[in-house]
mmCIF file of C-alpha atoms in Angstrom:
data_model
loop_
_atom_site.group_PDB
_atom_site.id
_atom_site.type_symbol
_atom_site.label_atom_id
_atom_site.label_comp_id
_atom_site.label_asym_id
_atom_site.label_seq_id
_atom_site.Cartn_x
_atom_site.Cartn_y
_atom_site.Cartn_z
ATOM 1 C CA MET A 1 -44.174 -20.418 43.851
ATOM 2 C CA PHE A 2 -45.460 -18.545 40.807
ATOM 3 C CA LYS A 3 -44.411 -15.224 42.313
ATOM 4 C CA LYS A 4 -40.844 -16.523 42.683
ATOM 5 C CA LEU A 5 -40.946 -17.825 39.108
ATOM 6 C CA ARG A 6 -42.099 -14.428 37.863
ATOM 7 C CA ASN A 7 -39.424 -12.599 39.878
ATOM 8 C CA ARG A 8 -36.689 -14.866 38.529
ATOM 9 C CA PHE A 9 -37.904 -14.221 35.021
ATOM 10 C CA LEU A 10 -37.819 -10.472 35.673
ATOM 11 C CA ILE A 11 -34.308 -10.599 37.157
ATOM 12 C CA VAL A 12 -32.908 -12.619 34.266
ATOM 13 C CA ASN A 13 -34.662 -10.449 31.697
ATOM 14 C CA LEU A 14 -33.633 -7.129 33.229
ATOM 15 C CA THR A 15 -30.058 -8.285 33.843
ATOM 16 C CA THR A 16 -29.679 -9.451 30.256
ATOM 17 C CA ILE A 17 -31.140 -6.245 28.832
ATOM 18 C CA SER A 18 -29.068 -4.088 31.209
ATOM 19 C CA VAL A 19 -25.833 -5.768 30.109
ATOM 20 C CA ILE A 20 -26.763 -5.340 26.448
ATOM 21 C CA MET A 21 -27.656 -1.665 26.992
ATOM 22 C CA LEU A 22 -24.438 -1.073 28.929
ATOM 23 C CA ILE A 23 -22.328 -2.606 26.147
ATOM 24 C CA ALA A 24 -24.207 -0.615 23.495
ATOM 25 C CA PHE A 25 -23.932 2.708 25.357
ATOM 26 C CA ALA A 26 -20.278 2.096 26.205
ATOM 27 C CA SER A 27 -19.477 1.315 22.567
ATOM 28 C CA ILE A 28 -21.229 4.492 21.384
ATOM 29 C CA TYR A 29 -19.444 6.578 24.008
ATOM 30 C CA VAL A 30 -16.013 5.139 23.174
ATOM 31 C CA ILE A 31 -16.535 5.801 19.471
ATOM 32 C CA MET A 32 -17.730 9.337 20.174
ATOM 33 C CA TYR A 33 -14.851 9.941 22.599
ATOM 34 C CA LEU A 34 -12.238 8.767 20.099
ATOM 35 C CA ASN A 35 -13.738 10.929 17.347
ATOM 36 C CA VAL A 36 -13.809 13.999 19.594
ATOM 37 C CA GLN A 37 -10.225 13.442 20.740
ATOM 38 C CA ASN A 38 -9.095 12.945 17.170
ATOM 39 C CA ASP A 39 -10.748 16.207 16.113
ATOM 40 C CA ILE A 40 -9.193 18.046 19.072
ATOM 41 C CA ASN A 41 -5.701 16.760 18.265
ATOM 42 C CA MET A 42 -6.086 17.581 14.576
ATOM 43 C CA ASN A 43 -7.204 21.135 15.338
ATOM 44 C CA LEU A 44 -4.419 21.605 17.870
ATOM 45 C CA HIS A 45 -1.706 20.456 15.437
ATOM 46 C CA ARG A 46 -3.149 22.560 12.598
ATOM 47 C CA ILE A 47 -2.995 25.646 14.788
ATOM 48 C CA ALA A 48 0.525 24.789 15.943
ATOM 49 C CA ASP A 49 1.785 24.192 12.395
ATOM 50 C CA TYR A 50 0.154 27.384 11.163
ATOM 51 C CA GLN A 51 1.693 29.451 13.943
ATOM 52 C CA GLN A 52 5.109 27.793 13.590
ATOM 53 C CA LYS A 53 5.613 28.388 9.856
ATOM 54 C CA GLY A 54 3.886 29.598 6.790
ATOM 55 C CA PRO A 55 2.636 27.311 4.022
ATOM 56 C CA GLY A 56 5.489 25.831 2.029
ATOM 57 C CA ASP A 57 8.118 28.057 3.702
ATOM 58 C CA ALA A 58 11.352 26.473 4.800
ATOM 59 C CA GLY A 59 12.534 29.811 6.178
ATOM 60 C CA HIS A 60 11.906 33.501 5.915
ATOM 61 C CA PRO A 61 14.193 36.516 5.525
ATOM 62 C CA GLY A 62 14.537 38.633 8.558
ATOM 63 C CA SER A 63 14.786 35.695 10.939
ATOM 64 C CA ALA A 64 18.029 34.130 11.979
ATOM 65 C CA ASP A 65 16.523 30.686 12.638
ATOM 66 C CA GLY A 66 14.273 30.674 9.606
ATOM 67 C CA ILE A 67 11.117 31.514 11.595
ATOM 68 C CA PRO A 68 9.389 34.612 10.253
ATOM 69 C CA PRO A 69 8.513 37.396 12.654
ATOM 70 C CA LYS A 70 4.871 37.375 13.701
ATOM 71 C CA GLU A 71 4.066 40.482 11.676
ATOM 72 C CA ASN A 72 5.510 38.858 8.502
ATOM 73 C CA ARG A 73 3.879 35.396 8.865
ATOM 74 C CA PRO A 74 1.454 34.552 6.101
ATOM 75 C CA MET A 75 -2.184 34.571 7.186
ATOM 76 C CA GLU A 76 -3.677 32.787 4.194
ATOM 77 C CA GLY A 77 -2.968 29.520 2.423
ATOM 78 C CA GLY A 78 -1.736 26.307 3.960
ATOM 79 C CA ASN A 79 -3.982 24.800 6.657
ATOM 80 C CA PRO A 80 -5.389 27.709 8.658
ATOM 81 C CA PRO A 81 -6.835 27.017 12.093
ATOM 82 C CA PRO A 82 -10.593 26.452 12.430
ATOM 83 C CA GLU A 83 -12.366 29.809 12.472
ATOM 84 C CA ARG A 84 -14.742 28.804 15.264
ATOM 85 C CA SER A 85 -12.061 27.471 17.603
ATOM 86 C CA ILE A 86 -10.971 29.540 20.564
ATOM 87 C CA SER A 87 -7.187 29.393 20.620
ATOM 88 C CA PHE A 88 -4.137 31.506 21.275
ATOM 89 C CA THR A 89 -0.387 31.185 21.138
ATOM 90 C CA VAL A 90 2.310 32.416 23.526
ATOM 91 C CA THR A 91 6.057 32.592 23.025
ATOM 92 C CA THR A 92 8.452 32.264 25.950
ATOM 93 C CA ASP A 93 12.144 32.886 26.373
ATOM 94 C CA ALA A 94 14.638 30.394 27.691
ATOM 95 C CA SER A 95 13.561 31.155 31.286
ATOM 96 C CA GLY A 96 9.908 30.474 30.546
ATOM 97 C CA ASN A 97 8.862 34.116 30.752
ATOM 98 C CA LEU A 98 6.086 35.396 28.525
ATOM 99 C CA LYS A 99 7.699 37.030 25.516
ATOM 100 C CA ASP A 100 4.891 37.348 23.014
ATOM 101 C CA LYS A 101 1.263 36.350 22.514
ATOM 102 C CA ASP A 102 -1.035 35.926 19.537
ATOM 103 C CA SER A 103 -4.824 35.573 19.693
ATOM 104 C CA LYS A 104 -7.870 36.427 17.636
ATOM 105 C CA PHE A 105 -9.717 37.263 20.846
ATOM 106 C CA THR A 106 -9.076 39.964 23.408
ATOM 107 C CA MET A 107 -7.979 38.501 26.734
ATOM 108 C CA ASP A 108 -6.387 39.922 29.868
ATOM 109 C CA ASP A 109 -2.641 39.612 30.252
ATOM 110 C CA GLU A 110 -3.281 37.860 33.552
ATOM 111 C CA PHE A 111 -5.127 35.099 31.687
ATOM 112 C CA TYR A 112 -2.169 34.482 29.353
ATOM 113 C CA THR A 113 0.176 34.388 32.324
ATOM 114 C CA ALA A 114 -2.068 31.991 34.237
ATOM 115 C CA ALA A 115 -2.435 29.702 31.212
ATOM 116 C CA LEU A 116 1.334 29.713 30.654
ATOM 117 C CA LYS A 117 1.910 28.865 34.312
ATOM 118 C CA GLU A 118 -0.533 25.949 34.141
ATOM 119 C CA ALA A 119 1.116 24.565 31.001
ATOM 120 C CA LEU A 120 4.685 24.844 32.302
ATOM 121 C CA SER A 121 3.699 23.313 35.665
ATOM 122 C CA THR A 122 2.844 20.016 34.000
ATOM 123 C CA GLY A 123 6.359 19.584 32.646
ATOM 124 C CA LYS A 124 4.963 18.000 29.472
ATOM 125 C CA ASP A 125 4.888 19.020 25.839
ATOM 126 C CA ILE A 126 1.181 18.273 25.589
ATOM 127 C CA GLY A 127 -1.432 18.279 28.290
ATOM 128 C CA ARG A 128 -4.706 19.605 29.636
ATOM 129 C CA PHE A 129 -5.845 21.844 32.452
ATOM 130 C CA THR A 130 -8.885 23.727 33.721
ATOM 131 C CA LEU A 131 -8.829 27.510 34.021
ATOM 132 C CA ASP A 132 -11.775 29.774 34.868
ATOM 133 C CA ASP A 133 -14.249 26.896 34.422
ATOM 134 C CA SER A 134 -12.917 26.199 30.934
ATOM 135 C CA ARG A 135 -11.047 23.166 29.690
ATOM 136 C CA TRP A 136 -7.868 23.777 27.688
ATOM 137 C CA ILE A 137 -5.426 21.591 25.810
ATOM 138 C CA PHE A 138 -1.932 22.761 24.891
ATOM 139 C CA THR A 139 1.094 21.643 22.938
ATOM 140 C CA VAL A 140 4.665 22.958 23.172
ATOM 141 C CA LYS A 141 6.882 23.537 20.123
ATOM 142 C CA HIS A 142 10.609 24.036 20.857
ATOM 143 C CA MET A 143 12.264 26.627 18.616
ATOM 144 C CA GLY A 144 15.812 26.834 19.846
ATOM 145 C CA GLU A 145 15.795 28.362 23.301
ATOM 146 C CA GLU A 146 12.301 29.716 22.788
ATOM 147 C CA LYS A 147 9.062 27.829 23.159
ATOM 148 C CA ILE A 148 5.860 28.331 21.234
ATOM 149 C CA ILE A 149 2.892 27.100 23.253
ATOM 150 C CA VAL A 150 -0.446 26.707 21.504
ATOM 151 C CA PHE A 151 -3.624 26.657 23.600
ATOM 152 C CA LEU A 152 -7.027 25.385 22.399
ATOM 153 C CA ASP A 153 -10.327 25.648 24.260
ATOM 154 C CA ILE A 154 -11.998 22.204 24.393
ATOM 155 C CA THR A 155 -14.825 23.080 26.805
ATOM 156 C CA ALA A 156 -17.531 22.511 24.184
ATOM 157 C CA GLN A 157 -16.199 19.073 23.263
ATOM 158 C CA GLN A 158 -15.898 18.038 26.901
ATOM 159 C CA ASN A 159 -19.438 19.251 27.551
ATOM 160 C CA ILE A 160 -20.650 17.118 24.667
ATOM 161 C CA LEU A 161 -19.038 14.022 26.190
ATOM 162 C CA THR A 162 -20.351 14.863 29.659
ATOM 163 C CA ASN A 163 -23.862 15.492 28.363
ATOM 164 C CA LEU A 164 -23.653 12.225 26.453
ATOM 165 C CA ILE A 165 -23.001 10.361 29.712
ATOM 166 C CA TYR A 166 -25.917 12.127 31.406
ATOM 167 C CA THR A 167 -28.158 11.369 28.430
ATOM 168 C CA PHE A 168 -27.195 7.702 28.400
ATOM 169 C CA THR A 169 -27.809 7.488 32.154
ATOM 170 C CA ALA A 170 -31.249 9.115 31.911
ATOM 171 C CA VAL A 171 -32.258 7.073 28.879
ATOM 172 C CA GLY A 172 -30.949 3.892 30.487
ATOM 173 C CA LEU A 173 -32.898 4.444 33.708
ATOM 174 C CA LEU A 174 -36.060 5.340 31.790
ATOM 175 C CA MET A 175 -35.691 2.269 29.594
ATOM 176 C CA LEU A 176 -35.153 0.041 32.628
ATOM 177 C CA ILE A 177 -38.324 1.387 34.257
ATOM 178 C CA ILE A 178 -40.312 0.829 31.061
ATOM 179 C CA LEU A 179 -38.751 -2.606 30.578
ATOM 180 C CA TYR A 180 -39.522 -3.554 34.173
ATOM 181 C CA PHE A 181 -43.246 -2.930 33.846
ATOM 182 C CA THR A 182 -43.316 -4.378 30.318
ATOM 183 C CA SER A 183 -41.422 -7.486 31.416
ATOM 184 C CA ARG A 184 -43.656 -7.840 34.466
ATOM 185 C CA PHE A 185 -46.765 -7.655 32.286
ATOM 186 C CA PHE A 186 -45.490 -10.285 29.856
ATOM 187 C CA ALA A 187 -44.077 -12.404 32.684
ATOM 188 C CA ASN A 188 -47.519 -12.545 34.294
ATOM 189 C CA ARG A 189 -49.043 -13.457 30.947
ATOM 190 C CA SER A 190 -46.359 -16.090 30.328
ATOM 191 C CA ILE A 191 -46.877 -17.887 33.617
ATOM 192 C CA ALA A 192 -50.674 -17.603 33.445
ATOM 193 C CA PRO A 193 -51.029 -20.853 31.419
ATOM 194 C CA VAL A 194 -48.640 -22.597 33.831
ATOM 195 C CA ARG A 195 -50.635 -21.336 36.814
ATOM 196 C CA GLU A 196 -53.894 -22.392 35.160
ATOM 197 C CA ALA A 197 -52.543 -25.858 34.340
ATOM 198 C CA PHE A 198 -51.219 -26.234 37.883
ATOM 199 C CA ASP A 199 -54.550 -25.159 39.398
ATOM 200 C CA LYS A 200 -56.437 -27.521 37.112
ATOM 201 C CA GLN A 201 -54.090 -30.346 38.068
ATOM 202 C CA LYS A 202 -54.679 -29.672 41.772
ATOM 203 C CA GLN A 203 -58.417 -29.495 41.201
ATOM 204 C CA PHE A 204 -58.288 -32.664 39.125
ATOM 205 C CA ILE A 205 -56.488 -34.572 41.886
ATOM 206 C CA ALA A 206 -58.922 -33.263 44.514
ATOM 207 C CA ASP A 207 -61.969 -34.149 42.401
ATOM 208 C CA ALA A 208 -60.629 -37.601 41.504
ATOM 209 C CA SER A 209 -59.886 -38.296 45.169
ATOM 210 C CA HIS A 210 -63.375 -37.160 46.118
ATOM 211 C CA GLU A 211 -65.013 -39.363 43.470
ATOM 212 C CA LEU A 212 -62.985 -42.390 44.558
ATOM 213 C CA LYS A 213 -63.623 -41.760 48.241
ATOM 214 C CA THR A 214 -67.386 -42.372 48.007
ATOM 215 C CA PRO A 215 -67.308 -45.864 46.423
ATOM 216 C CA LEU A 216 -64.381 -46.873 48.615
ATOM 217 C CA THR A 217 -66.354 -45.871 51.703
ATOM 218 C CA ILE A 218 -69.348 -47.880 50.522
ATOM 219 C CA ILE A 219 -67.191 -50.907 49.745
ATOM 220 C CA ASN A 220 -65.484 -50.685 53.117
ATOM 221 C CA THR A 221 -68.806 -50.389 54.979
ATOM 222 C CA ASN A 222 -70.342 -53.363 53.198
ATOM 223 C CA ALA A 223 -67.208 -55.402 53.791
ATOM 224 C CA ASP A 224 -67.490 -54.640 57.521
ATOM 225 C CA VAL A 225 -71.116 -55.859 57.467
ATOM 226 C CA LEU A 226 -70.019 -59.097 55.796
ATOM 227 C CA LEU A 227 -67.258 -59.610 58.338
ATOM 228 C CA SER A 228 -69.618 -59.007 61.247
ATOM 229 C CA ASN A 229 -71.888 -61.781 59.935
ATOM 230 C CA SER A 230 -69.201 -64.230 58.958
ATOM 231 C CA GLY A 231 -71.314 -67.211 59.977
ATOM 232 C CA ASP A 232 -74.176 -66.331 57.634
ATOM 233 C CA THR A 233 -74.552 -67.826 54.170
ATOM 234 C CA ILE A 234 -73.544 -66.019 50.992
ATOM 235 C CA GLY A 235 -77.131 -66.058 49.804
ATOM 236 C CA ASN A 236 -78.330 -64.155 52.866
ATOM 237 C CA GLN A 237 -75.625 -61.543 52.364
ATOM 238 C CA ALA A 238 -75.944 -61.218 48.588
ATOM 239 C CA LYS A 239 -77.287 -57.684 48.979
ATOM 240 C CA TRP A 240 -74.034 -56.461 50.523
ATOM 241 C CA LEU A 241 -71.995 -58.246 47.869
ATOM 242 C CA GLN A 242 -74.115 -56.644 45.158
ATOM 243 C CA TYR A 243 -73.406 -53.205 46.636
ATOM 244 C CA ILE A 244 -69.676 -53.941 46.608
ATOM 245 C CA LYS A 245 -69.848 -55.164 43.003
ATOM 246 C CA SER A 246 -71.821 -52.101 41.908
ATOM 247 C CA GLU A 247 -69.371 -49.668 43.465
ATOM 248 C CA THR A 248 -66.446 -51.630 42.051
ATOM 249 C CA GLU A 249 -67.931 -51.260 38.585
ATOM 250 C CA ARG A 250 -68.359 -47.521 39.135
ATOM 251 C CA MET A 251 -64.721 -47.239 40.161
ATOM 252 C CA THR A 252 -63.712 -49.259 37.091
ATOM 253 C CA ARG A 253 -65.606 -46.901 34.794
ATOM 254 C CA LEU A 254 -64.072 -43.906 36.528
ATOM 255 C CA THR A 255 -60.508 -45.203 36.286
ATOM 256 C CA ASN A 256 -61.036 -46.182 32.647
ATOM 257 C CA ASP A 257 -62.269 -42.682 31.843
ATOM 258 C CA LEU A 258 -59.306 -41.131 33.641
ATOM 259 C CA LEU A 259 -56.878 -43.369 31.779
ATOM 260 C CA TYR A 260 -58.566 -42.505 28.505
ATOM 261 C CA LEU A 261 -58.252 -38.780 29.217
ATOM 262 C CA THR A 262 -54.584 -39.252 30.040
ATOM 263 C CA GLU A 263 -54.023 -41.033 26.742
ATOM 264 C CA MET A 264 -55.852 -38.277 24.885
ATOM 265 C CA ASP A 265 -53.666 -35.632 26.528
ATOM 266 C CA ASP A 266 -50.496 -37.544 25.696
ATOM 267 C CA SER A 267 -49.296 -36.201 22.357
ATOM 268 C CA ARG A 268 -47.240 -39.356 21.880
ATOM 269 C CA THR A 269 -50.366 -41.477 21.569
ATOM 270 C CA GLY A 270 -50.562 -42.588 17.960
ATOM 271 C CA MET A 271 -53.958 -42.331 16.281
ATOM 272 C CA ILE A 272 -55.008 -43.644 12.893
ATOM 273 C CA HIS A 273 -56.878 -40.939 11.001
ATOM 274 C CA SER A 274 -58.646 -41.613 7.746
ATOM 275 C CA ARG A 275 -61.552 -40.125 5.822
ATOM 276 C CA PHE A 276 -64.845 -41.737 6.819
ATOM 277 C CA ASN A 277 -68.561 -41.177 6.336
ATOM 278 C CA ILE A 278 -69.666 -39.236 9.413
ATOM 279 C CA SER A 279 -73.320 -39.354 8.283
ATOM 280 C CA GLU A 280 -73.358 -43.150 8.637
ATOM 281 C CA ALA A 281 -71.500 -42.961 11.970
ATOM 282 C CA VAL A 282 -74.105 -40.609 13.463
ATOM 283 C CA GLU A 283 -76.989 -42.729 12.140
ATOM 284 C CA ASN A 284 -75.487 -45.832 13.771
ATOM 285 C CA ILE A 285 -75.342 -44.080 17.148
ATOM 286 C CA ILE A 286 -78.962 -42.956 16.746
ATOM 287 C CA LEU A 287 -80.026 -46.567 16.127
ATOM 288 C CA THR A 288 -78.368 -47.722 19.363
ATOM 289 C CA MET A 289 -80.063 -44.944 21.375
ATOM 290 C CA GLU A 290 -83.572 -45.223 19.932
ATOM 291 C CA ALA A 291 -84.699 -47.853 22.446
ATOM 292 C CA VAL A 292 -83.511 -45.752 25.421
ATOM 293 C CA ILE A 293 -85.213 -42.663 24.013
ATOM 294 C CA PHE A 294 -88.446 -44.593 23.433
ATOM 295 C CA GLU A 295 -88.508 -45.968 26.977
ATOM 296 C CA LYS A 296 -88.204 -42.458 28.454
ATOM 297 C CA HIS A 297 -91.119 -41.222 26.308
ATOM 298 C CA ILE A 298 -89.015 -38.480 24.796
ATOM 299 C CA SER A 299 -89.775 -36.893 21.444
ATOM 300 C CA PHE A 300 -86.834 -37.421 19.118
ATOM 301 C CA ASP A 301 -86.103 -35.689 15.829
ATOM 302 C CA TYR A 302 -83.044 -35.849 13.590
ATOM 303 C CA ASP A 303 -81.867 -34.363 10.318
ATOM 304 C CA ILE A 304 -78.758 -35.990 8.895
ATOM 305 C CA GLN A 305 -77.349 -34.712 5.615
ATOM 306 C CA PRO A 306 -76.147 -37.798 3.724
ATOM 307 C CA GLU A 307 -72.670 -38.620 2.451
ATOM 308 C CA LEU A 308 -70.748 -36.157 4.614
ATOM 309 C CA THR A 309 -67.139 -37.152 5.245
ATOM 310 C CA VAL A 310 -64.420 -35.928 7.602
ATOM 311 C CA GLN A 311 -60.809 -36.829 8.294
ATOM 312 C CA GLY A 312 -60.330 -38.516 11.654
ATOM 313 C CA ASN A 313 -60.962 -41.571 13.810
ATOM 314 C CA SER A 314 -64.506 -42.846 13.300
ATOM 315 C CA GLU A 315 -64.717 -44.663 16.662
ATOM 316 C CA GLN A 316 -63.721 -41.562 18.587
ATOM 317 C CA ILE A 317 -66.194 -39.362 16.715
ATOM 318 C CA LYS A 318 -68.905 -41.941 17.461
ATOM 319 C CA GLN A 319 -67.930 -41.682 21.138
ATOM 320 C CA VAL A 320 -68.411 -37.901 20.995
ATOM 321 C CA VAL A 321 -71.870 -38.317 19.448
ATOM 322 C CA MET A 322 -72.751 -40.954 22.052
ATOM 323 C CA ILE A 323 -71.662 -38.687 24.941
ATOM 324 C CA LEU A 324 -73.658 -35.706 23.683
ATOM 325 C CA LEU A 325 -76.767 -37.746 22.849
ATOM 326 C CA ASP A 326 -76.623 -39.639 26.141
ATOM 327 C CA ASN A 327 -76.351 -36.366 28.098
ATOM 328 C CA ALA A 328 -79.235 -34.875 26.124
ATOM 329 C CA VAL A 329 -81.466 -37.841 26.977
ATOM 330 C CA LYS A 330 -80.413 -37.867 30.658
ATOM 331 C CA TYR A 331 -81.107 -34.191 31.238
ATOM 332 C CA THR A 332 -84.350 -33.920 29.251
ATOM 333 C CA ASN A 333 -87.485 -33.532 31.297
ATOM 334 C CA PRO A 334 -90.226 -36.189 30.972
ATOM 335 C CA LYS A 335 -92.095 -35.836 27.678
ATOM 336 C CA GLY A 336 -89.377 -33.463 26.515
ATOM 337 C CA ALA A 337 -87.680 -33.364 23.109
ATOM 338 C CA VAL A 338 -84.240 -34.216 21.760
ATOM 339 C CA ALA A 339 -83.004 -33.215 18.305
ATOM 340 C CA ILE A 340 -79.797 -33.960 16.422
ATOM 341 C CA THR A 341 -78.680 -32.438 13.131
ATOM 342 C CA LEU A 342 -75.680 -32.930 10.888
ATOM 343 C CA LYS A 343 -75.022 -30.604 7.982
ATOM 344 C CA LYS A 344 -72.276 -29.030 5.937
ATOM 345 C CA GLN A 345 -71.370 -25.462 6.870
ATOM 346 C CA ASN A 346 -68.918 -23.772 4.494
ATOM 347 C CA ASN A 347 -65.919 -26.138 4.474
ATOM 348 C CA ASP A 348 -66.770 -27.748 7.816
ATOM 349 C CA VAL A 349 -69.243 -30.278 9.126
ATOM 350 C CA LEU A 350 -71.489 -29.064 11.948
ATOM 351 C CA LEU A 351 -73.111 -31.469 14.398
ATOM 352 C CA SER A 352 -75.689 -30.141 16.870
ATOM 353 C CA VAL A 353 -77.446 -31.991 19.714
ATOM 354 C CA SER A 354 -80.201 -30.154 21.581
ATOM 355 C CA ASN A 355 -82.689 -31.001 24.293
ATOM 356 C CA THR A 356 -85.465 -29.274 26.172
ATOM 357 C CA GLY A 357 -85.173 -28.908 29.931
ATOM 358 C CA GLU A 358 -83.641 -26.687 32.552
ATOM 359 C CA GLY A 359 -80.840 -25.479 30.292
ATOM 360 C CA ILE A 360 -77.413 -24.324 31.427
ATOM 361 C CA ALA A 361 -76.752 -21.005 33.155
ATOM 362 C CA ALA A 362 -74.339 -18.619 31.433
ATOM 363 C CA GLU A 363 -71.761 -18.886 34.219
ATOM 364 C CA HIS A 364 -71.510 -22.647 33.660
ATOM 365 C CA LEU A 365 -71.178 -22.639 29.856
ATOM 366 C CA THR A 366 -67.434 -21.913 29.916
ATOM 367 C CA ARG A 367 -66.700 -24.607 32.516
ATOM 368 C CA ILE A 368 -68.912 -27.541 31.591
ATOM 369 C CA PHE A 369 -66.053 -29.063 29.573
ATOM 370 C CA ASP A 370 -63.740 -29.127 32.621
ATOM 371 C CA ARG A 371 -63.072 -32.481 34.260
ATOM 372 C CA PHE A 372 -65.459 -33.393 37.102
ATOM 373 C CA TYR A 373 -67.409 -30.164 36.625
ATOM 374 C CA ARG A 374 -71.165 -30.531 37.042
ATOM 375 C CA THR A 375 -73.837 -27.842 37.162
ATOM 376 C CA ASP A 376 -76.046 -29.977 39.436
ATOM 377 C CA THR A 377 -73.970 -32.343 41.557
ATOM 378 C CA SER A 378 -76.845 -34.165 43.228
ATOM 379 C CA ARG A 379 -78.658 -34.804 39.950
ATOM 380 C CA ALA A 380 -75.453 -35.903 38.244
ATOM 381 C CA ARG A 381 -74.800 -38.483 40.954
ATOM 382 C CA LYS A 382 -78.308 -39.878 40.530
ATOM 383 C CA GLN A 383 -77.613 -40.240 36.826
ATOM 384 C CA GLY A 384 -74.348 -42.031 37.642
ATOM 385 C CA GLY A 385 -72.094 -39.427 36.079
ATOM 386 C CA TYR A 386 -68.684 -38.161 37.110
ATOM 387 C CA GLY A 387 -68.460 -35.038 34.954
ATOM 388 C CA LEU A 388 -65.887 -36.604 32.626
ATOM 389 C CA GLY A 389 -67.996 -37.170 29.512
ATOM 390 C CA LEU A 390 -67.814 -33.645 28.114
ATOM 391 C CA ALA A 391 -64.116 -33.425 29.014
ATOM 392 C CA ILE A 392 -63.496 -36.560 26.958
ATOM 393 C CA ALA A 393 -65.585 -35.172 24.081
ATOM 394 C CA LYS A 394 -63.596 -31.936 24.140
ATOM 395 C CA SER A 395 -60.254 -33.780 24.072
ATOM 396 C CA ILE A 396 -61.362 -35.869 21.087
ATOM 397 C CA VAL A 397 -62.670 -32.873 19.134
ATOM 398 C CA GLU A 398 -59.512 -30.848 19.796
ATOM 399 C CA GLN A 399 -57.336 -33.736 18.594
ATOM 400 C CA HIS A 400 -59.375 -33.642 15.388
ATOM 401 C CA LYS A 401 -58.605 -29.893 15.163
ATOM 402 C CA GLY A 402 -62.273 -29.102 15.654
ATOM 403 C CA ARG A 403 -64.314 -26.985 18.018
ATOM 404 C CA ILE A 404 -66.964 -27.879 20.578
ATOM 405 C CA TYR A 405 -69.170 -25.364 22.377
ATOM 406 C CA ALA A 406 -72.620 -24.978 23.893
ATOM 407 C CA LYS A 407 -75.486 -22.497 23.844
ATOM 408 C CA SER A 408 -78.437 -22.484 26.180
ATOM 409 C CA VAL A 409 -81.633 -20.711 27.128
ATOM 410 C CA VAL A 410 -82.189 -21.218 30.860
ATOM 411 C CA GLY A 411 -85.464 -22.991 31.550
ATOM 412 C CA GLU A 412 -85.982 -23.922 27.892
ATOM 413 C CA SER A 413 -83.188 -25.782 26.117
ATOM 414 C CA ALA A 414 -79.490 -26.476 25.672
ATOM 415 C CA THR A 415 -77.619 -27.170 22.438
ATOM 416 C CA PHE A 416 -74.114 -28.579 21.962
ATOM 417 C CA TYR A 417 -72.226 -27.950 18.744
ATOM 418 C CA VAL A 418 -69.285 -29.866 17.238
ATOM 419 C CA GLN A 419 -67.544 -28.276 14.268
ATOM 420 C CA LEU A 420 -65.088 -30.492 12.373
ATOM 421 C CA PRO A 421 -62.937 -29.504 9.396
#
């Protein structure tokens, strides 16, 4: 599923970029093509006008039609042809035979004849042809029965346009290859949170089903025992009823915790936040836990800095403290020690709850806040836990824009930290 999602993202991304690149390259090419053609036409007409008449001359003595003989045509002034252009001019008689030629470059007579033949074969006054691997453009000027045909070499300009196409093609292909791997990298990163959320959801459903399966099995078994002894009194079967009630209560706590987590994850859930005295809130939780700590013969120490305040929901923060302190007491070895501190750290308030015991292995520290995750499943079941307490604490702290994390020394101690702004 995620592979298809990634591939669709790649196809859409590459298609969009390809269309944009194609439009951009086509626009550049069209602009370049029009500029080149405009320059070619301007040069061709300048050469034709220069060869046809001198600058400012309406006629010239010695010519019956006002066109000066070639040897008497002015060579300076007016708009002379570009010095770097390769061009030549031929004059034909009424039958189209070569009468005269004019060129700055030395060429074979056969070349002039071949060029004239190519130009006349088109039957147009302006056109193009290829001769000896060169591209030429020509224009025909009619002077009575004679024709003056001007030829201009445009091979360089055509090569520029051709090379431009090759360059665009190479650059386009290279860019598509780079974009493919870049898009694939970012596509994988983009769907990673979706994949993680989906995997967590699957794991959550599997874990919830597993947790519900055990009490349901127990309830069903005890119900079968009751039904098999339907003639017995309720008093004689109170044990089975007590088992059913106990498992029902466990399921109730589990479903309540799941519903609470769902509400915490729902951003639409409205919460009343106000500034409250977190020092008093922590002290109140300590008072409620002192009896439990005393009964387990655990050493307890606390250091609460007075009059510390935070912005948030006091009942939810108390729940976080209760979860962390309850876990610390549960997982402390007999005659162990539990300590809780609350102090100001820079602009934040830092709460720490530590206990001596087996500690938490490094590979578990990043996952202990996941739902239903337990480092020791058998021990957690004996303690009556489902692995939801730390997940609830994390959700509450994150809604308060805080941070919760743990540090541990295996075989010695574990410490949980809550940092609130």
